[in-house]
Short mmCIF file of C-alpha atoms (C1' of nucleotides) in Angstrom, two decimals:
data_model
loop_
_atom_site.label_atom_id
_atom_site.label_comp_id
_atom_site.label_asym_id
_atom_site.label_seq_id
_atom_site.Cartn_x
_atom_site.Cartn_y
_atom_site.Cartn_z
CA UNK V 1 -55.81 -84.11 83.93
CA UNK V 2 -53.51 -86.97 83.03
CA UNK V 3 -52.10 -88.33 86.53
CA UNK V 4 -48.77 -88.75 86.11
CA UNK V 5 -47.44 -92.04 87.93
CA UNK V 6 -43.95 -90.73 87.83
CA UNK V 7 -45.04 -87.94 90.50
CA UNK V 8 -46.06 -90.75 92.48
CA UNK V 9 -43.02 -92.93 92.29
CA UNK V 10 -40.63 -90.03 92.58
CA UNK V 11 -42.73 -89.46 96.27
CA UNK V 12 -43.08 -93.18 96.97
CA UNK V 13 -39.21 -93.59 96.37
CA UNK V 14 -38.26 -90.10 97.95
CA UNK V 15 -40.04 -90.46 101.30
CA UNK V 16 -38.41 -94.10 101.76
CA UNK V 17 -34.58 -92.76 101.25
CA UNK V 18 -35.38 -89.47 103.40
CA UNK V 19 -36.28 -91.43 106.10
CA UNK V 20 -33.46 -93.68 105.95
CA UNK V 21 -30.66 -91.51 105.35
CA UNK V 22 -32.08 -87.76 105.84
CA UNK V 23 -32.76 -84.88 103.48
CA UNK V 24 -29.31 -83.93 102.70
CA UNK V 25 -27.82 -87.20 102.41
CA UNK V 26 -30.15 -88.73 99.97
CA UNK V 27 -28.80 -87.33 96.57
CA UNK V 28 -31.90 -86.67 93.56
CA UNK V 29 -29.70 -89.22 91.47
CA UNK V 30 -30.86 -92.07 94.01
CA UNK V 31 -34.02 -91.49 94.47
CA UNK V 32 -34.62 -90.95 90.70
CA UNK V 33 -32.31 -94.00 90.34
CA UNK V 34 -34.99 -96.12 93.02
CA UNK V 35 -38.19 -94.56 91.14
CA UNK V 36 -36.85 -95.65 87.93
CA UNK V 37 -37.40 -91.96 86.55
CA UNK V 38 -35.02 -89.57 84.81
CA UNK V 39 -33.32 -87.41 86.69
CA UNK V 40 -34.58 -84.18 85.17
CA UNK V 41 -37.85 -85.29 86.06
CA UNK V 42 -37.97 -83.84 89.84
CA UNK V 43 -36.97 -80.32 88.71
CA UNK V 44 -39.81 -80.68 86.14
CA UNK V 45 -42.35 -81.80 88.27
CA UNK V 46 -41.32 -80.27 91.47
CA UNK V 47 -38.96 -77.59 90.78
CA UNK V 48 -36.37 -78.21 92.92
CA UNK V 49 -35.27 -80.78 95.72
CA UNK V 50 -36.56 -78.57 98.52
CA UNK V 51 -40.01 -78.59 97.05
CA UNK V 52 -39.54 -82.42 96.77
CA UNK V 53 -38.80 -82.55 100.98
CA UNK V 54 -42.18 -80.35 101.43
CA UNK V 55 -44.19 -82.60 98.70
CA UNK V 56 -43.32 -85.57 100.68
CA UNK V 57 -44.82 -84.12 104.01
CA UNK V 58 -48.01 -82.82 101.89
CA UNK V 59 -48.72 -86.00 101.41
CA UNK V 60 -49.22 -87.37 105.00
CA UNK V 61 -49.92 -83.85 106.42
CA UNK V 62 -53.54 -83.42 104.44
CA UNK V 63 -55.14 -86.26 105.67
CA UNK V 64 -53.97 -86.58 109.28
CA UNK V 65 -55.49 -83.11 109.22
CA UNK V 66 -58.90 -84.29 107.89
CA UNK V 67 -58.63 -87.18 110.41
CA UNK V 68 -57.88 -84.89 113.40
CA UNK V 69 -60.70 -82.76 112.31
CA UNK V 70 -63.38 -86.01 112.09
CA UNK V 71 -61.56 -87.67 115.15
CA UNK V 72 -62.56 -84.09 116.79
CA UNK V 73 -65.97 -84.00 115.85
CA UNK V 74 -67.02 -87.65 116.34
CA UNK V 75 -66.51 -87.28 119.66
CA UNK V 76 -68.43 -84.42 121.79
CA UNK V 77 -65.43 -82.68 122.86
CA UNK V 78 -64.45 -79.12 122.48
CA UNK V 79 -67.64 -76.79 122.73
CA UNK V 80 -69.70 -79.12 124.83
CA UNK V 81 -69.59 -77.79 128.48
CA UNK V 82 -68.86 -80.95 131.10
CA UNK V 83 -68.00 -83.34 128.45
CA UNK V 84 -63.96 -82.82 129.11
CA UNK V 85 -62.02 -85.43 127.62
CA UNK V 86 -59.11 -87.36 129.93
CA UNK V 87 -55.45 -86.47 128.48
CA UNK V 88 -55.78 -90.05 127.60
CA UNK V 89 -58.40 -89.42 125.52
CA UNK V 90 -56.38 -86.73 123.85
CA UNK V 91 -53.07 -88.50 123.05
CA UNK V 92 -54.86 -91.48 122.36
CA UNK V 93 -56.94 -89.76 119.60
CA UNK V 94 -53.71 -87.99 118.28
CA UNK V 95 -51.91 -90.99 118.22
CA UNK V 96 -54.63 -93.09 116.70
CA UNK V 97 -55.00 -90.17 113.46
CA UNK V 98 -51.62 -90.80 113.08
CA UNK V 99 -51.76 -94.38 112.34
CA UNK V 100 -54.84 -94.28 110.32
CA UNK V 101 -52.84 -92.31 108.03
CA UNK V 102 -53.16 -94.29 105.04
CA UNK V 103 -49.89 -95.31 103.55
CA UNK V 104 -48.25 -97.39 100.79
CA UNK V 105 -46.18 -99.14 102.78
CA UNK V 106 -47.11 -101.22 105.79
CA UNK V 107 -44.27 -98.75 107.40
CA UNK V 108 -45.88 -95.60 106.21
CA UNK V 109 -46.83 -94.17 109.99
CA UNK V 110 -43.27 -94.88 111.50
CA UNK V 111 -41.77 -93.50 108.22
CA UNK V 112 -43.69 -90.13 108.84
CA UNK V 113 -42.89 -90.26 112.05
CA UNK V 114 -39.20 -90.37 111.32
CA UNK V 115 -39.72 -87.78 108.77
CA UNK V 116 -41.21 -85.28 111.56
CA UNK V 117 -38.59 -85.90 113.60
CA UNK V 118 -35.62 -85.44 111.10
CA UNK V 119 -37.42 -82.28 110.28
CA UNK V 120 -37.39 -81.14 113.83
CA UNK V 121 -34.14 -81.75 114.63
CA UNK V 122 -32.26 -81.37 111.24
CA UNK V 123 -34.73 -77.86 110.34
CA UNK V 124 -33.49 -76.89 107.01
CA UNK V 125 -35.04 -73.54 107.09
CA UNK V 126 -37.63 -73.96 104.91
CA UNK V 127 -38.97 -77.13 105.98
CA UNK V 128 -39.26 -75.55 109.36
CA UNK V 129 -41.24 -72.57 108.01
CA UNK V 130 -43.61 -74.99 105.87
CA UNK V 131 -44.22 -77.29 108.87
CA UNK V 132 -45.14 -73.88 110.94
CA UNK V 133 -47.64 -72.92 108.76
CA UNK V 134 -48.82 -76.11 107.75
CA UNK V 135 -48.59 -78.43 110.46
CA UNK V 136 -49.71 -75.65 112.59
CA UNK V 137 -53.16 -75.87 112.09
CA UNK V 138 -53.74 -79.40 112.39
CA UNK V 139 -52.23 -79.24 115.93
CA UNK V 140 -54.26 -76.26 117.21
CA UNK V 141 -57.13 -78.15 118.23
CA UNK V 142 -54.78 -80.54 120.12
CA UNK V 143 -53.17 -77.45 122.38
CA UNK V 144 -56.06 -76.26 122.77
CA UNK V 145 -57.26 -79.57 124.41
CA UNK V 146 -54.64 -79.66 126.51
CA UNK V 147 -55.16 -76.24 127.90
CA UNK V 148 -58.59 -76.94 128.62
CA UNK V 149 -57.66 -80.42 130.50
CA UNK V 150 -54.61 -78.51 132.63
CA UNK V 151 -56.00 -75.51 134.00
CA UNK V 152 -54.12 -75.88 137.14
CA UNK V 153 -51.16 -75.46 134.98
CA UNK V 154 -48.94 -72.10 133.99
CA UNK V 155 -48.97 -71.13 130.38
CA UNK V 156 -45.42 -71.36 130.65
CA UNK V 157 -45.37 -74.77 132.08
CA UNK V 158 -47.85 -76.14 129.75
CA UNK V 159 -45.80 -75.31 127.01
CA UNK V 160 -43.07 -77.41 128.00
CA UNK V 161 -44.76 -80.08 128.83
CA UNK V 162 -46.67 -80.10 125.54
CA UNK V 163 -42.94 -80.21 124.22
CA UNK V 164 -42.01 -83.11 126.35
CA UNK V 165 -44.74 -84.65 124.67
CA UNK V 166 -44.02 -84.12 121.17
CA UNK V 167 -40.64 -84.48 121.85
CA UNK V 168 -40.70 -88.12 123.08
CA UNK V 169 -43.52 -89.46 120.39
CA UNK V 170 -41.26 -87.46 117.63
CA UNK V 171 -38.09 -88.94 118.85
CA UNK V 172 -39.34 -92.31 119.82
CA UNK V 173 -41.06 -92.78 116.28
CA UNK V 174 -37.97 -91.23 114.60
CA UNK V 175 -35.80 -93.94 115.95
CA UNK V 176 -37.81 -96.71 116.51
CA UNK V 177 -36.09 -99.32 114.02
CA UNK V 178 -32.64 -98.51 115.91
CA UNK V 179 -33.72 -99.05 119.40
CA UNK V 180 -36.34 -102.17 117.64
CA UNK V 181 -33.10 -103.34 116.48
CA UNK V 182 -31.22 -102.69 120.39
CA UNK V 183 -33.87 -104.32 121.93
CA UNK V 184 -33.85 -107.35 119.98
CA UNK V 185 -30.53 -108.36 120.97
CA UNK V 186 -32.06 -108.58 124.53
CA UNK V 187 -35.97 -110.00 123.73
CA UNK V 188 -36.71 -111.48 121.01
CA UNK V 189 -39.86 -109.80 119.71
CA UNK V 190 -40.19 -107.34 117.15
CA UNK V 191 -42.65 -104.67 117.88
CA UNK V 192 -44.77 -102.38 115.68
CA UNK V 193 -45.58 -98.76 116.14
CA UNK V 194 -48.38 -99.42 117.19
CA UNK V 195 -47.53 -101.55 120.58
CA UNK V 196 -45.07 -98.83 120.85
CA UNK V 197 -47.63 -96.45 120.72
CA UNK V 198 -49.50 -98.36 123.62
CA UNK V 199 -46.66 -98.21 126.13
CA UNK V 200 -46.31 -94.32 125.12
CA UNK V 201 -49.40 -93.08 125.90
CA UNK V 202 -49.82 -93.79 129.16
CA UNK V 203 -46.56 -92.51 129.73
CA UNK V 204 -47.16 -89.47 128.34
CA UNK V 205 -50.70 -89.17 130.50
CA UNK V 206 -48.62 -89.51 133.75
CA UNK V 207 -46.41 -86.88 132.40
CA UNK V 208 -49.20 -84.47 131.93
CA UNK V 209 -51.27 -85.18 134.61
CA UNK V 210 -47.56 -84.41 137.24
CA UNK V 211 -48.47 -81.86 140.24
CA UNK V 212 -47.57 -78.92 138.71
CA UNK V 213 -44.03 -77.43 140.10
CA UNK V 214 -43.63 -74.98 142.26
CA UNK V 215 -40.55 -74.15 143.56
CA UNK V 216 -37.30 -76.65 142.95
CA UNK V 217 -34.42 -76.53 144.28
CA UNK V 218 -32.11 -79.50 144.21
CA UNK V 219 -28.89 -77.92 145.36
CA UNK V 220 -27.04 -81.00 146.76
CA UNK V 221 -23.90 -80.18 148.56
CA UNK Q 1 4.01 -81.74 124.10
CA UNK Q 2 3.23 -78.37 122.58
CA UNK Q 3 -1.27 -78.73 122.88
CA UNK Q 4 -1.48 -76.95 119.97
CA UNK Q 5 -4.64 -74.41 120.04
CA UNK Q 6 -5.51 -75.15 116.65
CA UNK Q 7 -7.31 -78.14 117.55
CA UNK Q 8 -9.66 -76.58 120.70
CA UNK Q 9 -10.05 -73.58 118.10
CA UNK Q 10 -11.37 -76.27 115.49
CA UNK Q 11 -13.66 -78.15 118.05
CA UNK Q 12 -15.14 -75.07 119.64
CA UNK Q 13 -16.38 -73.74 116.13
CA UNK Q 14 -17.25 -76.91 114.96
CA UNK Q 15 -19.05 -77.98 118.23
CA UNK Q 16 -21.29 -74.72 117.35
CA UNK Q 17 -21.77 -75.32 113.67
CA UNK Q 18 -22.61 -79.00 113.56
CA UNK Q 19 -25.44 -77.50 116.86
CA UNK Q 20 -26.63 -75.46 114.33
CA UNK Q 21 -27.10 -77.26 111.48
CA UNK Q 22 -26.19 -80.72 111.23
CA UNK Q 23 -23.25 -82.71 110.58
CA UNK Q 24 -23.67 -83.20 106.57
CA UNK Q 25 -24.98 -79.63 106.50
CA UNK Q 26 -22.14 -78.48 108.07
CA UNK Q 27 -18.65 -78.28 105.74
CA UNK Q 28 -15.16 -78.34 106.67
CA UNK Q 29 -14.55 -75.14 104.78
CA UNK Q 30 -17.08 -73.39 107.28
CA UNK Q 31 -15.56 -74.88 110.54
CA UNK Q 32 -11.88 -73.76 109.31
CA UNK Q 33 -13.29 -70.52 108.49
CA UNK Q 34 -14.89 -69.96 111.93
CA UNK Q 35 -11.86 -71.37 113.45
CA UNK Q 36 -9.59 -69.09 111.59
CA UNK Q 37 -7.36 -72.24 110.75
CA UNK Q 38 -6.06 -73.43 107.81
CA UNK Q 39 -8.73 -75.82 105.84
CA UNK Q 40 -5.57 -78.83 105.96
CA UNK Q 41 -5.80 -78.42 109.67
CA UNK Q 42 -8.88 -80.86 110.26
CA UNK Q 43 -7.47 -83.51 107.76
CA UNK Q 44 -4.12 -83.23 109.46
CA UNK Q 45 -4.82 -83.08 113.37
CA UNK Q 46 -7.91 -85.81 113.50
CA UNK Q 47 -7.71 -87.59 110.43
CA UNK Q 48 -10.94 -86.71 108.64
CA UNK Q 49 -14.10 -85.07 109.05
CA UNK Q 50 -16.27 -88.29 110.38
CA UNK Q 51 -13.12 -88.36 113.39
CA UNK Q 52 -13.84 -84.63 114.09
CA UNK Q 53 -17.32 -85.43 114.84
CA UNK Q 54 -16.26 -87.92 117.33
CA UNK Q 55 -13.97 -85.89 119.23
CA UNK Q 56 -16.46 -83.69 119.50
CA UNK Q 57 -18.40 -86.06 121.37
CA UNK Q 58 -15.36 -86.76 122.99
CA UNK Q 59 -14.75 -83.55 124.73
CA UNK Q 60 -18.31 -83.80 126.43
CA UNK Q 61 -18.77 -87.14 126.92
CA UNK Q 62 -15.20 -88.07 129.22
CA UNK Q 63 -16.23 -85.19 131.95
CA UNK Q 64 -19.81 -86.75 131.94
CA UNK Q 65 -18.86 -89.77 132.40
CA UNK Q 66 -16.82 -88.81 135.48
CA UNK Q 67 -19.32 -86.77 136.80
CA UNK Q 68 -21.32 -89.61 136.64
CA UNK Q 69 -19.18 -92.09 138.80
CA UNK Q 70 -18.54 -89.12 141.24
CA UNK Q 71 -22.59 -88.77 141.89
CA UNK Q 72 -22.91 -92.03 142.05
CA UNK Q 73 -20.91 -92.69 144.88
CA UNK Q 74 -21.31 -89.33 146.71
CA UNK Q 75 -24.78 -90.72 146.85
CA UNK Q 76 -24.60 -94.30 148.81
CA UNK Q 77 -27.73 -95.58 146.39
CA UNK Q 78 -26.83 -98.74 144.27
CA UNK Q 79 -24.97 -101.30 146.13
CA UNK Q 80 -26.63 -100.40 149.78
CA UNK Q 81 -30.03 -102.08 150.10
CA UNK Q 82 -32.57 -99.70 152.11
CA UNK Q 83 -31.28 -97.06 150.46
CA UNK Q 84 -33.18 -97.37 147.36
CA UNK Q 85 -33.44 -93.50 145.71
CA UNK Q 86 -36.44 -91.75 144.19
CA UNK Q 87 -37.04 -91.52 140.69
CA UNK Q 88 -36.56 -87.95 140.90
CA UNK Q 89 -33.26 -88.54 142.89
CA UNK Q 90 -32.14 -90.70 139.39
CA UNK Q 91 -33.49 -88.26 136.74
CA UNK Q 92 -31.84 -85.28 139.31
CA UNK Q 93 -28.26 -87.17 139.68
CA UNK Q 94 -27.91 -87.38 135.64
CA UNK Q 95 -29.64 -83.94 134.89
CA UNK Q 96 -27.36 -82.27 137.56
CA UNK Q 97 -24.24 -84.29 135.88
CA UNK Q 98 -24.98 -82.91 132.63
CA UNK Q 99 -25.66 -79.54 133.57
CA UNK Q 100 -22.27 -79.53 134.92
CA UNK Q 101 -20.46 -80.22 132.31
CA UNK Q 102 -17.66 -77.90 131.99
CA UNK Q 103 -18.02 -76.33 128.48
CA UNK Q 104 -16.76 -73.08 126.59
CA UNK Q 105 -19.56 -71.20 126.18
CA UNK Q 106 -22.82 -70.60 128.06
CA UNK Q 107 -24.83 -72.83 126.21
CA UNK Q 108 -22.92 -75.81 126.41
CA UNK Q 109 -25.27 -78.10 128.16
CA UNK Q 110 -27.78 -77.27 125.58
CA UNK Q 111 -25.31 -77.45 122.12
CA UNK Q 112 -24.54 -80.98 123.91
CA UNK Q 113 -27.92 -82.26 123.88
CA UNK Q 114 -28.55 -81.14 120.81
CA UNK Q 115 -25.92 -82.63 119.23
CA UNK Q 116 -26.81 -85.94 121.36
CA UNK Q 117 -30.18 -85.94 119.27
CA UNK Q 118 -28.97 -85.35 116.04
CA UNK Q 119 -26.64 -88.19 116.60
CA UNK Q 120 -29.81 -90.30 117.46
CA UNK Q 121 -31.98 -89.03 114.60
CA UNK Q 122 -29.05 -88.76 111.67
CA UNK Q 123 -27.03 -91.87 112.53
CA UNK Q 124 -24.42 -91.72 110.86
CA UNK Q 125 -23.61 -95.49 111.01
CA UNK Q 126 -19.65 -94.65 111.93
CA UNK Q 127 -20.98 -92.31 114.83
CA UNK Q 128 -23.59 -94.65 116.09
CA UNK Q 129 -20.83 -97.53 116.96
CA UNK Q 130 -19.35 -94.96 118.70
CA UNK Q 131 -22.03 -93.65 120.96
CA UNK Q 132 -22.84 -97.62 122.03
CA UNK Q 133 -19.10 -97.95 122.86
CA UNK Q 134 -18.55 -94.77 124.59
CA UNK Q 135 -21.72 -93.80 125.87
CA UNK Q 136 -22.95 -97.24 127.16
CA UNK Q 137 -20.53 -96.95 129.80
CA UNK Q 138 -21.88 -93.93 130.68
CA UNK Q 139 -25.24 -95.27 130.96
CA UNK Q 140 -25.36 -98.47 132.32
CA UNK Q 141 -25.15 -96.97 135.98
CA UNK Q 142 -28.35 -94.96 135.18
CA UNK Q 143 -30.37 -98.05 133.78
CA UNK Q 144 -29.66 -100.01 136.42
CA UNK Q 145 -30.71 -97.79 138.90
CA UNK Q 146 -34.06 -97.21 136.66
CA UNK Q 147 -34.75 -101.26 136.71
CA UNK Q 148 -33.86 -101.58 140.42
CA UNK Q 149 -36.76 -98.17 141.11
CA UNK Q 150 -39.63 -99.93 138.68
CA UNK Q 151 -39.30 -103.45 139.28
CA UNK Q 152 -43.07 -104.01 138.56
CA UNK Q 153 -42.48 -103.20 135.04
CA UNK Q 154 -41.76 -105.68 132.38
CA UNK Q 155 -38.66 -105.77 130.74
CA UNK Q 156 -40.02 -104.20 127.72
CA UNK Q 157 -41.80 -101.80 129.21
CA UNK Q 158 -39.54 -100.39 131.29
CA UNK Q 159 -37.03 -100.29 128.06
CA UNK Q 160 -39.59 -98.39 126.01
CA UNK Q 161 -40.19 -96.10 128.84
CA UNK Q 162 -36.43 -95.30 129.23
CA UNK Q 163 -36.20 -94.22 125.40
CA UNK Q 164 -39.41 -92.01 126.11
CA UNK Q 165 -37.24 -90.38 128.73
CA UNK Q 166 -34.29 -90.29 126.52
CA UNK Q 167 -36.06 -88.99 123.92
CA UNK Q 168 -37.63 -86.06 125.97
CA UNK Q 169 -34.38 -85.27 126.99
CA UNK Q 170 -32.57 -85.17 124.15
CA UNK Q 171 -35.49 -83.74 121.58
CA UNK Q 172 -36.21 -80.85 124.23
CA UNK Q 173 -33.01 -79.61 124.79
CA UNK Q 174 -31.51 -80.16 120.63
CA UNK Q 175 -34.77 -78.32 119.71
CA UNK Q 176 -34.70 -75.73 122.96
CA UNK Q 177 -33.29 -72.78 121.07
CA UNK Q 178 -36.18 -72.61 118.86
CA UNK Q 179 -39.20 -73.62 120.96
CA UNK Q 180 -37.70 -70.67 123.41
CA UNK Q 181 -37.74 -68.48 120.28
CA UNK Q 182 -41.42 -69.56 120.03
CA UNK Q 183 -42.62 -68.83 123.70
CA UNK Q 184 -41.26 -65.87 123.15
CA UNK Q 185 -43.62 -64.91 121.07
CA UNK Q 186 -46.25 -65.78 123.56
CA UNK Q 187 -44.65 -64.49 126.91
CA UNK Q 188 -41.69 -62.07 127.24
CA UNK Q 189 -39.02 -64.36 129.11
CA UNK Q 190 -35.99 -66.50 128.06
CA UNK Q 191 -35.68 -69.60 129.69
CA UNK Q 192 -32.41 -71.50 130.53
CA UNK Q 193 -31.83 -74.70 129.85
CA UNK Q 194 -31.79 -74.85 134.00
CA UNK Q 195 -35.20 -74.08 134.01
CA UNK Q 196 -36.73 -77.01 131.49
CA UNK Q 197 -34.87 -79.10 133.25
CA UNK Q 198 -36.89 -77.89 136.50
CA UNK Q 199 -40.09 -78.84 134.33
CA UNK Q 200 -38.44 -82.12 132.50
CA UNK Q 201 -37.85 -83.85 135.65
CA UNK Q 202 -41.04 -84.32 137.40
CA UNK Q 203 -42.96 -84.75 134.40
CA UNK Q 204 -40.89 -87.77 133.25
CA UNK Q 205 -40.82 -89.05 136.61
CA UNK Q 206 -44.46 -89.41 136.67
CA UNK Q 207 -44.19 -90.65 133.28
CA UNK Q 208 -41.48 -93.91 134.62
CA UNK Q 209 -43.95 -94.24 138.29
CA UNK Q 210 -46.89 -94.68 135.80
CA UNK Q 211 -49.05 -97.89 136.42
CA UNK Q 212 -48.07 -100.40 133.95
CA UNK Q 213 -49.77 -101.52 130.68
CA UNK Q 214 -52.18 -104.54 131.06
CA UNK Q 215 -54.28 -104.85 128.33
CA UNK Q 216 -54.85 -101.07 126.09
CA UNK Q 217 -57.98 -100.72 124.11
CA UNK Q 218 -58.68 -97.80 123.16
CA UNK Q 219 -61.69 -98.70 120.32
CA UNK Q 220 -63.80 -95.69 119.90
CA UNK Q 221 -66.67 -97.06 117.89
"C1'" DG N 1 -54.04 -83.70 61.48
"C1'" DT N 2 -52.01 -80.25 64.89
"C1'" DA N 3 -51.19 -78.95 69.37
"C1'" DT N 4 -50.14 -79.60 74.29
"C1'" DG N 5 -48.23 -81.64 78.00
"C1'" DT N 6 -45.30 -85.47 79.70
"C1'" DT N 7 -41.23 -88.54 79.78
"C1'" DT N 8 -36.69 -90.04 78.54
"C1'" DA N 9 -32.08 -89.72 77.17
"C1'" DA N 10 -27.59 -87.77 77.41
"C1'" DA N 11 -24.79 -84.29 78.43
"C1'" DA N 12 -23.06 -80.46 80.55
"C1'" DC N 13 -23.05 -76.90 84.03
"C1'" DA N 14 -21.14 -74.35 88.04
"C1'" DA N 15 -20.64 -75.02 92.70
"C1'" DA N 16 -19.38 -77.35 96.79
"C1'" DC N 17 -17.54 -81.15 98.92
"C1'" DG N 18 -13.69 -84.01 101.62
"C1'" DT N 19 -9.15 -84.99 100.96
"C1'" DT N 20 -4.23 -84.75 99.47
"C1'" DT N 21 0.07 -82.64 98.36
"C1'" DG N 22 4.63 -80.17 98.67
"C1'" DG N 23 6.91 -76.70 100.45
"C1'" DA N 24 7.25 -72.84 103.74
"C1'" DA N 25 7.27 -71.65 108.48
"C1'" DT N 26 7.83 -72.67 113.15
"C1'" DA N 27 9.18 -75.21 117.24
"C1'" DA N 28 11.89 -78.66 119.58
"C1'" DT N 29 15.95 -81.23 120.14
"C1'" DT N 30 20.80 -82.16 119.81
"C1'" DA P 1 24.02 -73.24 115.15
"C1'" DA P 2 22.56 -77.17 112.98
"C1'" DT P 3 19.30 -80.66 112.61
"C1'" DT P 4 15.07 -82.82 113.14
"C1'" DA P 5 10.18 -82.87 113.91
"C1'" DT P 6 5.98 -80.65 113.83
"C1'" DT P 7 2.63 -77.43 112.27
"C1'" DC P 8 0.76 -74.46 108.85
"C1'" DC P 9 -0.65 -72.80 104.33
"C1'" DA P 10 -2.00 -72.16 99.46
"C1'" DA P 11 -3.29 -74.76 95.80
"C1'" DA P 12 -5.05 -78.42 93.50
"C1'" DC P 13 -7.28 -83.03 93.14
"C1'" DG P 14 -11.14 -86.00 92.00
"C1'" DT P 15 -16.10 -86.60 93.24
"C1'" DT P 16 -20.51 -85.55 93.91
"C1'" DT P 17 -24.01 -82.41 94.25
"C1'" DG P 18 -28.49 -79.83 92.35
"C1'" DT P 19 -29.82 -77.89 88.32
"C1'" DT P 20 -30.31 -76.82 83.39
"C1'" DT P 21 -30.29 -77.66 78.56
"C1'" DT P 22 -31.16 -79.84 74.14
"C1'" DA P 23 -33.24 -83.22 71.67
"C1'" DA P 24 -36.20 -86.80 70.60
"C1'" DA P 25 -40.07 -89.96 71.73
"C1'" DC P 26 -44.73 -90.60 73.68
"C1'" DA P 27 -49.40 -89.69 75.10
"C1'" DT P 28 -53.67 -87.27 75.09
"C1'" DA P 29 -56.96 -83.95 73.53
"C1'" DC P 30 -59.14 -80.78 70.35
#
DNA sequence: GTATGTTTAAAACAAACGTTTGGAATAATT
DNA sequence: AATTATTCCAAACGTTTGTTTTAAACATAC
């Protein structure tokens, strides 16, 4: 067996840099250079940097999908008939896997959450393709959630609005120390992910839970 | 005088390219190539490759603003008192402005946004202090009239809620080309960036009417 | 002990990067 | 037409990148 602790360090050093610079922009050299490893020592253990990227997400991805599935289970949702969950219950048992995700860092949730969203929005290919089979799966249950909560709702509509939803937690959490750092020149507080978290979900609930649209038309002049 | 081509040519392939995959992914070699310019040309007409980036920012960012004043006061909301607007009137007034952007190609609304999120997610440092210079100007109209519609939220709240939006926004439409290549997959139609919009508004205007945040606990056991 | 897998060190590799240069080509001005 | 200014181009520059190689040291297990 023989655990290696360089694997470790190499992750716990590679994860930290990705999510402050990006993928591309961190170079092997620094992160190597941070871990206090060689530098041959990611293509030995890894095999190249892109296997590095999907290594990092591994290691958050496996156990918020274990927690989804308990979170899932503990409560009576899903098969029971009449026991529907509120959206709040939905997000806030999403939300709540997420930062039970145990980390090394006291930052470890809003680091993974900057890490989905740089993935999202930066989508190197093959991180997109690993996240679509892998991150898939643990999300599943959550659509599926949704659908049953929003009947009243198109397919198509529901879809976006499940998008809206990702899109503002992914975003949010991506860029949470920036706008931390815009809104302390205004307040003076500092807040966590999880207060953040609070304000979001309720947000999110409203968002869900909008009359579904009909027809719009907003031509002004 | 002389507007020499060269530099729209250079903008309009590297508006596309940095869209499609980033600004450090994206090289100068590949922009001149698209462009059918000379490599030189970049370094010689803005400077370097961190200036291109801004001028492509540039190009969007001036008509917006404009658009922006003109909506505001075709409109008689802000300085009138009576004549407060809807949420939806807000959200409508800046989607509307961005929509009209005049752009090159049929997707320019769309490579826009999409370039506004990487710019949040990648921060480039150099293109950051550029976005608070140029785009807070832009802005400030749209946050005031946000604060003066909620005025029963706190200050943080209603700061945190105007990120979600942001982030909506800007994750939704930098990340619309796939998800559309996704629904596809599911139904048979291609959506517009016109038609999320029609979805994005009212569900983040229920999202900003939302009650406001007392006290969340959310303890499950 | 020998063998197997891990780590380090140092160096080199080809490839790609942003940037610079000097002269040719073109346009504008006198 | 002659002169000046601007734009363009091919080539090269110096770095940095991910990756590979070779060798030696170290650990663990059989």
């Amino acid at each position: 067996m023989a655990i290696t602790e360089t694997v470790d360090r190499i992750l716990d050093a590679a994860e930290i840099l990705f999510a402050e610079k990006g993928f591309s922009e961190t170079s092997l050299r620094s992160i190597t250079g941070k871990a206090k490893v060689n530098l041959a020592a990611v293509n030995y253990h890894f095999g190249s940097k892109n296997a590095l990227i999907q290594a990092v997400f591994n290691r958050f991805l496996s156990p918020l999908n274990d927690l989804m599935v308990i979170g899932l289970k503990a409560n009576r949702w899903g098969e029971k008939d009449g026991n529907i969950p509120t959206i709040e219950d939905v997000l806030g048992l999403y939300t709540r896997s997420l930062l039970k995700i145990p980390t090394r860092h006291h930052n470890g949730v809003s680091i993974f959450m900057r890490l989905l969203g740089l993935a999202y929005t930066q989508s190197q290919g093959h991180l997109r393709k690993y996240l679509e089979d892998e991150y898939a799966q643990t999300f599943w249950p959550f659509l599926s959630l949704i659908k049953q909560i929003t009947p009243e709702l198109s397919t198509k509509e529901r879809f976006w609005r499940t998008q809206f939803v990702l899109g503002s937690m992914a975003f949010t959490m991506s860029s949470i120390q920036q706008l931390t750092d815009i809104l302390e020149n205004k307040a003076g507080s500092t807040p966590n992910p999880e207060e953040v978290v609070d304000y979001l979900v309720p947000f999110l609930a409203a968002g869900l839970n909008a009359p579904s649209v009909k027809k719009v038309n907003v031509s002004s002049d």
